PDB file of C-alpha atoms in Angstrom:
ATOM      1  CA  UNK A  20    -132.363-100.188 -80.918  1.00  0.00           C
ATOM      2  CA  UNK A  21    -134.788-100.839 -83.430  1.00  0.00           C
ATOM      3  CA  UNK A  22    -133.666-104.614 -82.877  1.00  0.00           C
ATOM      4  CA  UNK A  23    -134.451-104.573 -79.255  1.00  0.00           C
ATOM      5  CA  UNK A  24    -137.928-103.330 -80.125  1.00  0.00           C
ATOM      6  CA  UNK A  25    -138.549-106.408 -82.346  1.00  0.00           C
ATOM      7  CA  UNK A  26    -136.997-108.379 -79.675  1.00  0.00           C
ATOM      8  CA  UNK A  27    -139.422-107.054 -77.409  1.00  0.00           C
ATOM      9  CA  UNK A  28    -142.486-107.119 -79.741  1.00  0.00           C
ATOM     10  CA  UNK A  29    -141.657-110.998 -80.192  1.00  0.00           C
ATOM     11  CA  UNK A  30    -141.992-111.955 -76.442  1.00  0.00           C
ATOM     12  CA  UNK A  31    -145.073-110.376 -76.039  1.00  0.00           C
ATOM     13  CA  UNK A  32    -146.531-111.650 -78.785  1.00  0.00           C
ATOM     14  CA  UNK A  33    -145.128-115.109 -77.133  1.00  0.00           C
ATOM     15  CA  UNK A  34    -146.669-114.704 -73.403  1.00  0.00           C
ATOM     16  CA  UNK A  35    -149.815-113.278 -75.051  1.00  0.00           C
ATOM     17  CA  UNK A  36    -150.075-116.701 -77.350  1.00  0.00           C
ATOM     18  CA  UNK A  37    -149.139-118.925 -74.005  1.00  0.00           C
ATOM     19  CA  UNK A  38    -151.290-116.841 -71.702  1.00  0.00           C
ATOM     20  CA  UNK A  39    -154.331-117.846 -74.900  1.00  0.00           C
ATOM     21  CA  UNK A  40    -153.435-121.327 -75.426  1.00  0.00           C
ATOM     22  CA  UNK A  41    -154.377-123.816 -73.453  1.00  0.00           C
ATOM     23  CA  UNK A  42    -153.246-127.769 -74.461  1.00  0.00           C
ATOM     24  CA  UNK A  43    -156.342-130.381 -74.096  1.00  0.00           C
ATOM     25  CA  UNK A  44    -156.669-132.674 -72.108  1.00  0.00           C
ATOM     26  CA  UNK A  45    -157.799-135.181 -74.330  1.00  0.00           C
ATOM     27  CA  UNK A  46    -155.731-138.294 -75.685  1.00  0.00           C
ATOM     28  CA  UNK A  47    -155.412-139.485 -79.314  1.00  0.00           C
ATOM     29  CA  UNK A  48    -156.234-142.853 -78.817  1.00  0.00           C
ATOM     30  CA  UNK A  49    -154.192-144.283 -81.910  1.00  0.00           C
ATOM     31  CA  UNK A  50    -150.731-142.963 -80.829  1.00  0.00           C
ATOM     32  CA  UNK A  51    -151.118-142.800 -76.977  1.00  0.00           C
ATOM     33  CA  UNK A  52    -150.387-139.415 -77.020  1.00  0.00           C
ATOM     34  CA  UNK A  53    -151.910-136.538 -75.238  1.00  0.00           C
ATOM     35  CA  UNK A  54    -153.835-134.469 -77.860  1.00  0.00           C
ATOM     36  CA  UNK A  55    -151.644-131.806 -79.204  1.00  0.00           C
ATOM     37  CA  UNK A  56    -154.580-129.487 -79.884  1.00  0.00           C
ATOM     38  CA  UNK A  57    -156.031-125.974 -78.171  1.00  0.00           C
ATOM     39  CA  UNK A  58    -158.772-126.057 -75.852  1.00  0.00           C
ATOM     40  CA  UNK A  59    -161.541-123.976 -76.923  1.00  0.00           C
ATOM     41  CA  UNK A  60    -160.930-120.449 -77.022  1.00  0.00           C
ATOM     42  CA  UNK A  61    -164.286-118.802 -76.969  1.00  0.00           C
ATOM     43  CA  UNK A  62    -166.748-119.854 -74.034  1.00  0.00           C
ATOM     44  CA  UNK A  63    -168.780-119.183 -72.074  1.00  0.00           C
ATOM     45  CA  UNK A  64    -168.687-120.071 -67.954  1.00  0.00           C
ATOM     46  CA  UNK A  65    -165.755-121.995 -66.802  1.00  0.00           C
ATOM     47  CA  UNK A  66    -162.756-122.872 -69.124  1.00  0.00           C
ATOM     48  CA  UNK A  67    -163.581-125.917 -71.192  1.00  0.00           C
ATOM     49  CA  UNK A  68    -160.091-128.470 -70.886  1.00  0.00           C
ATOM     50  CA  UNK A  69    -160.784-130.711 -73.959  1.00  0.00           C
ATOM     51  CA  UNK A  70    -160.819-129.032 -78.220  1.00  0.00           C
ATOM     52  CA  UNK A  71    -164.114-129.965 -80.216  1.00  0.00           C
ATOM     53  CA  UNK A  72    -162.839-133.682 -80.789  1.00  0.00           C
ATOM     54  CA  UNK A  73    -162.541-134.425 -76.982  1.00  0.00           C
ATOM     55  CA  UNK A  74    -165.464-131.724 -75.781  1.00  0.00           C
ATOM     56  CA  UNK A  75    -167.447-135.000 -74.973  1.00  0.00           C
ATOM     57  CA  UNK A  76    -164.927-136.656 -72.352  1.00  0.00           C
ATOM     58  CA  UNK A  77    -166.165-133.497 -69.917  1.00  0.00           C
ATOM     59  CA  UNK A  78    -169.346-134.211 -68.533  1.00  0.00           C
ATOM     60  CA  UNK A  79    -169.247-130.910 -66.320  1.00  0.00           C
ATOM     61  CA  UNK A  80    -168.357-128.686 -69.577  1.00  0.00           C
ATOM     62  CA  UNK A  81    -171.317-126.395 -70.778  1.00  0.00           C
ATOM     63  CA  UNK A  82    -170.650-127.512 -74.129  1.00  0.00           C
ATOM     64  CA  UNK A  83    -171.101-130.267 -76.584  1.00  0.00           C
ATOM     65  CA  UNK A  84    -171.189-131.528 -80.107  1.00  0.00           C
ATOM     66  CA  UNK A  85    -174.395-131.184 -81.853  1.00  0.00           C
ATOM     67  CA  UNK A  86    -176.678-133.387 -81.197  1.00  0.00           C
ATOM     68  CA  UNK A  87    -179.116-133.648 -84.409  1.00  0.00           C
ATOM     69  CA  UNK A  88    -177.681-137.202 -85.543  1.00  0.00           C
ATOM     70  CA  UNK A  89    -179.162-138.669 -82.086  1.00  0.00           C
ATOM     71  CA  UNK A  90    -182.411-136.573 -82.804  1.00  0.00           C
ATOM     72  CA  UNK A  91    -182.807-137.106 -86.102  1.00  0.00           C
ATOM     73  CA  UNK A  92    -181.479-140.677 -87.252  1.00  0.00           C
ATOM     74  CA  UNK A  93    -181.190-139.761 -90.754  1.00  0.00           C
ATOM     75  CA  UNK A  94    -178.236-136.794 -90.552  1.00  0.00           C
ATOM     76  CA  UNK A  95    -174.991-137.536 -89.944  1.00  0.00           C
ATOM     77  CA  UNK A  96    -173.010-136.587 -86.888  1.00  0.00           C
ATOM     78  CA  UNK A  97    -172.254-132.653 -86.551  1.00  0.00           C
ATOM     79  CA  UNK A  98    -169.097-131.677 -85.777  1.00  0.00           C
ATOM     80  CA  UNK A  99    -170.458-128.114 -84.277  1.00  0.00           C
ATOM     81  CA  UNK A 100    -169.635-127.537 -80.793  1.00  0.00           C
ATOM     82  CA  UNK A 101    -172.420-125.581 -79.464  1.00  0.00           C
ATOM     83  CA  UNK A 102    -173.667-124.641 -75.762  1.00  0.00           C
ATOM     84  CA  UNK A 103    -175.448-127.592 -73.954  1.00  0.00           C
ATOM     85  CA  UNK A 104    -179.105-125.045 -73.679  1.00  0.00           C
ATOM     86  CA  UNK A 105    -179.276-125.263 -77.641  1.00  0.00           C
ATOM     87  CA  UNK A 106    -178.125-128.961 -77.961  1.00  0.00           C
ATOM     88  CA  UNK A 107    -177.696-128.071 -81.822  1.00  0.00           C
ATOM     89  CA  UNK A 108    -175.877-125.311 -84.014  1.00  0.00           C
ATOM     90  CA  UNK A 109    -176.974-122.904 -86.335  1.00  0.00           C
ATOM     91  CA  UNK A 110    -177.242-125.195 -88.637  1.00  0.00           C
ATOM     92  CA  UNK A 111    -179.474-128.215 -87.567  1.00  0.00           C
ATOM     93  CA  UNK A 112    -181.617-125.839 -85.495  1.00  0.00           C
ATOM     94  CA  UNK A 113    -184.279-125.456 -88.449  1.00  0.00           C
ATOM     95  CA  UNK A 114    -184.643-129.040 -88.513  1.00  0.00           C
ATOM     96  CA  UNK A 115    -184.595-129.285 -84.591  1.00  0.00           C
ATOM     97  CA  UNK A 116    -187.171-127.136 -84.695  1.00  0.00           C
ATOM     98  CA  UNK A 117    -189.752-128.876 -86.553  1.00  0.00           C
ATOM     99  CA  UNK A 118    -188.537-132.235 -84.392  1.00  0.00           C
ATOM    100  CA  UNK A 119    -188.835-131.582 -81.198  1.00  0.00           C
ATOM    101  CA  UNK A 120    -192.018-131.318 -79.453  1.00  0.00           C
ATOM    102  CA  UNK A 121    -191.363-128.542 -77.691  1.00  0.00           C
ATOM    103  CA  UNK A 122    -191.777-126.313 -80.523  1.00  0.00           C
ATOM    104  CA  UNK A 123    -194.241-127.649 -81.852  1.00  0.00           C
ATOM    105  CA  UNK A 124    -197.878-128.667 -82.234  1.00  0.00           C
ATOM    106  CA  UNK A 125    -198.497-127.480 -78.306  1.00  0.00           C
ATOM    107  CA  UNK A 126    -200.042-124.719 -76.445  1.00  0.00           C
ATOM    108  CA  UNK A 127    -196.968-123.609 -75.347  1.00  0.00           C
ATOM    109  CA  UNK A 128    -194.214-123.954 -77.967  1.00  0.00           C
ATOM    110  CA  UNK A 129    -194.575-120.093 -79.145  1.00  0.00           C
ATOM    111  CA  UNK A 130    -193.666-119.389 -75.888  1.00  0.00           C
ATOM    112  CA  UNK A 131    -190.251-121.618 -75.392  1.00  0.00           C
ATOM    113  CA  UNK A 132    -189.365-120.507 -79.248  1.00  0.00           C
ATOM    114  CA  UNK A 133    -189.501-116.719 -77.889  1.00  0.00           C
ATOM    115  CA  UNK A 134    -187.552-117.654 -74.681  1.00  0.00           C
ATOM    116  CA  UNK A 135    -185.078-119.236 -77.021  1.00  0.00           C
ATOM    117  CA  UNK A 136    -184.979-116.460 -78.950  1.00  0.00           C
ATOM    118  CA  UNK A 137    -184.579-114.327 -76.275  1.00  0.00           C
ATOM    119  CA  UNK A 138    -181.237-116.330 -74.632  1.00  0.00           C
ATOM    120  CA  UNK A 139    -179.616-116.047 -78.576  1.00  0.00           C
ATOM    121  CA  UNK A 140    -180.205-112.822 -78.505  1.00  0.00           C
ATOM    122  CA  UNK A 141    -178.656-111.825 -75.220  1.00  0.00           C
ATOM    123  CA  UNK A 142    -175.315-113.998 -75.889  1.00  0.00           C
ATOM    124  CA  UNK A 143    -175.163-112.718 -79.915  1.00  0.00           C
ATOM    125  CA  UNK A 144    -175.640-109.131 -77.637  1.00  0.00           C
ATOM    126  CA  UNK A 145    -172.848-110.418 -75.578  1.00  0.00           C
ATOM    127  CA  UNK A 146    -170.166-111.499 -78.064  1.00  0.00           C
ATOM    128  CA  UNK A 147    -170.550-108.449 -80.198  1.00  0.00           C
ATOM    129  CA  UNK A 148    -169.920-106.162 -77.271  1.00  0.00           C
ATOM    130  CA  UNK A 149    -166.614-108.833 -76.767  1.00  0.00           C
ATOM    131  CA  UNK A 150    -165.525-108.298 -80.004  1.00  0.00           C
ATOM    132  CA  UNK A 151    -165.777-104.723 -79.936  1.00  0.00           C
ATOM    133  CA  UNK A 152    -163.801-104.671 -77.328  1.00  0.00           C
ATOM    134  CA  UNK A 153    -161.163-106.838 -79.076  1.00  0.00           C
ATOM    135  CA  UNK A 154    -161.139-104.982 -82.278  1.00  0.00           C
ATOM    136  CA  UNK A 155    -158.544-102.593 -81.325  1.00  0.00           C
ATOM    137  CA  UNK A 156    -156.767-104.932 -79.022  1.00  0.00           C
ATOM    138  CA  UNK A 157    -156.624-107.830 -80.366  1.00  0.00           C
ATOM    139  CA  UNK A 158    -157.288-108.832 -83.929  1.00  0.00           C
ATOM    140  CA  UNK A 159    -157.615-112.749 -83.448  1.00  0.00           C
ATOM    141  CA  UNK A 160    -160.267-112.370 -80.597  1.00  0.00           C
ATOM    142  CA  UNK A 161    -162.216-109.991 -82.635  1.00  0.00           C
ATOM    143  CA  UNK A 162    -162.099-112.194 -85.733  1.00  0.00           C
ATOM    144  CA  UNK A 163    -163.513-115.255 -83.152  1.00  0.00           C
ATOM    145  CA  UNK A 164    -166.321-113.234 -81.717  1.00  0.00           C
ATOM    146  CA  UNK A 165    -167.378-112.245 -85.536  1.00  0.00           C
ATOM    147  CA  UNK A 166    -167.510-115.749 -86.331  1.00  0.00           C
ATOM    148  CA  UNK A 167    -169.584-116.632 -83.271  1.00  0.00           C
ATOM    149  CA  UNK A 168    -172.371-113.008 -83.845  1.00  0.00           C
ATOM    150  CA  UNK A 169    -172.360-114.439 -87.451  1.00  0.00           C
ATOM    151  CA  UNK A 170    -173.611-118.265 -85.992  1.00  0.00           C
ATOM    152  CA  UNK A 171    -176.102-116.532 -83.953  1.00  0.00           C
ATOM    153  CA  UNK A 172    -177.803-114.593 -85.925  1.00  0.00           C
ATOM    154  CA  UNK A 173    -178.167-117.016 -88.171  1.00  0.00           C
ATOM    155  CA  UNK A 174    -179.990-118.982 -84.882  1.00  0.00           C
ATOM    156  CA  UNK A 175    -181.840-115.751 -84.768  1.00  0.00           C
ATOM    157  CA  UNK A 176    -183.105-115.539 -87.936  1.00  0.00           C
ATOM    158  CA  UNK A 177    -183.903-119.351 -87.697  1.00  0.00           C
ATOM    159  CA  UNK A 178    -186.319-118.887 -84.537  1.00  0.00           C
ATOM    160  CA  UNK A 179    -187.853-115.870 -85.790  1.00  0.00           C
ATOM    161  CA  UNK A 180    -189.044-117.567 -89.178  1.00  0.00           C
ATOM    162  CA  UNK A 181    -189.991-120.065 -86.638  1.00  0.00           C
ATOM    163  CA  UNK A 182    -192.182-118.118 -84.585  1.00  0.00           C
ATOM    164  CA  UNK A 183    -194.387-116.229 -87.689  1.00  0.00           C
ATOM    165  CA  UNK A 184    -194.646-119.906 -88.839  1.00  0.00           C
ATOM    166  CA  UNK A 185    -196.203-120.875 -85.102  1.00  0.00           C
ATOM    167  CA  UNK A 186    -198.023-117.336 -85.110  1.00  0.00           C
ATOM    168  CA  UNK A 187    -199.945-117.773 -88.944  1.00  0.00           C
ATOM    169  CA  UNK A 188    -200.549-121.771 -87.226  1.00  0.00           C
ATOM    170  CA  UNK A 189    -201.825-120.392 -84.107  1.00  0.00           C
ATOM    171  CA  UNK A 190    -204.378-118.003 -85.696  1.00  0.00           C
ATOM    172  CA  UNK A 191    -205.164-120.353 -88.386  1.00  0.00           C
ATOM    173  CA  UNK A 192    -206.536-122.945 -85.700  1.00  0.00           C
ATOM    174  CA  UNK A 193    -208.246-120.220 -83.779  1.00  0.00           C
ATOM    175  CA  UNK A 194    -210.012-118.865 -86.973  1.00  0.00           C
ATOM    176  CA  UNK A 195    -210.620-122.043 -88.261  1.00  0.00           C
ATOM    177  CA  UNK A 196    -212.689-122.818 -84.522  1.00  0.00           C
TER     178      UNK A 196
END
């Protein structure tokens, strides 16, 4: 009986790994075979088809690599897979930052920092409430969504630094004038 039980244990635990996994659709170009990898598990909208290494051959996907080697010509390619909206991961995003004109050095970069912060904080919001969900269910999901709350709040932390930065620049120049 007890057997049986393990028996039965094992073929959940089998669908349940099937019903997770996902094969990409990618192809390793060196042996002409079909890329033996999983397709990202943790996403948001539709259900990327390609892993990290392939994430690039889906122009529809909401994700990508990180893009700070084609901002910033002196860092090497990232191998981050972040949402397209951030185009960089946790990471890169303090030197993103203090790249891209859009936070910076304009009337209005306080304001598209804050509204960055704002979308980080509502998806870091998001996953936690996932992974508590998950922690009694199921242990590998939680673990994922961890790993994910821990990436944003590091964004989180980034943009806020960011924004008493732009706030002490801001009143600076208006004090100064």
């Amino acid at each position: 009986n007890n057997n049986n039980n393990n028996l039965n244990n094992k073929i959940e635990d089998e669908s349940k790994i099937k019903e997770s996994f996902q094969q990409c659709h990618g192809f390793n170009n060196r042996t002409k075979r079909r890329c033996a990898n999983s397709c990202l598990m943790d996403y948001i909208g539709p259900r990327p088809i390609y892993c990290a290494e392939h994430i690039h051959l889906d122009p529809d996907c909401w994700y990508q690599k990180c893009s700070i080697a084609s901002i910033d010509s002196k860092q090497k390619p990232c191998k981050e897979v972040v949402l397209k909206e951030f185009s960089v991961c946790h990471k890169h995003l303090d030197d993103f930052l203090k790249i891209d004109e859009r936070f910076n050095s304009n009337p209005i970069a306080l304001q598209t920092t804050k509204n960055l912060l704002k979308r980080v904080t509502e998806l870091s919001n998001q996953f936690r409430a996932e992974a508590n969900a998950a922690r009694s269910v199921d242990q590998e999901l939680f673990q994922r969504k961890s790993k994910l709350i821990t990436k944003f709040h590091s964004m989180q932390d980034t943009l806020i630094s960011h924004i008493t930065k732009l706030k002490a620049t801001t009143e600076a120049t208006t004090t100064a004038v």
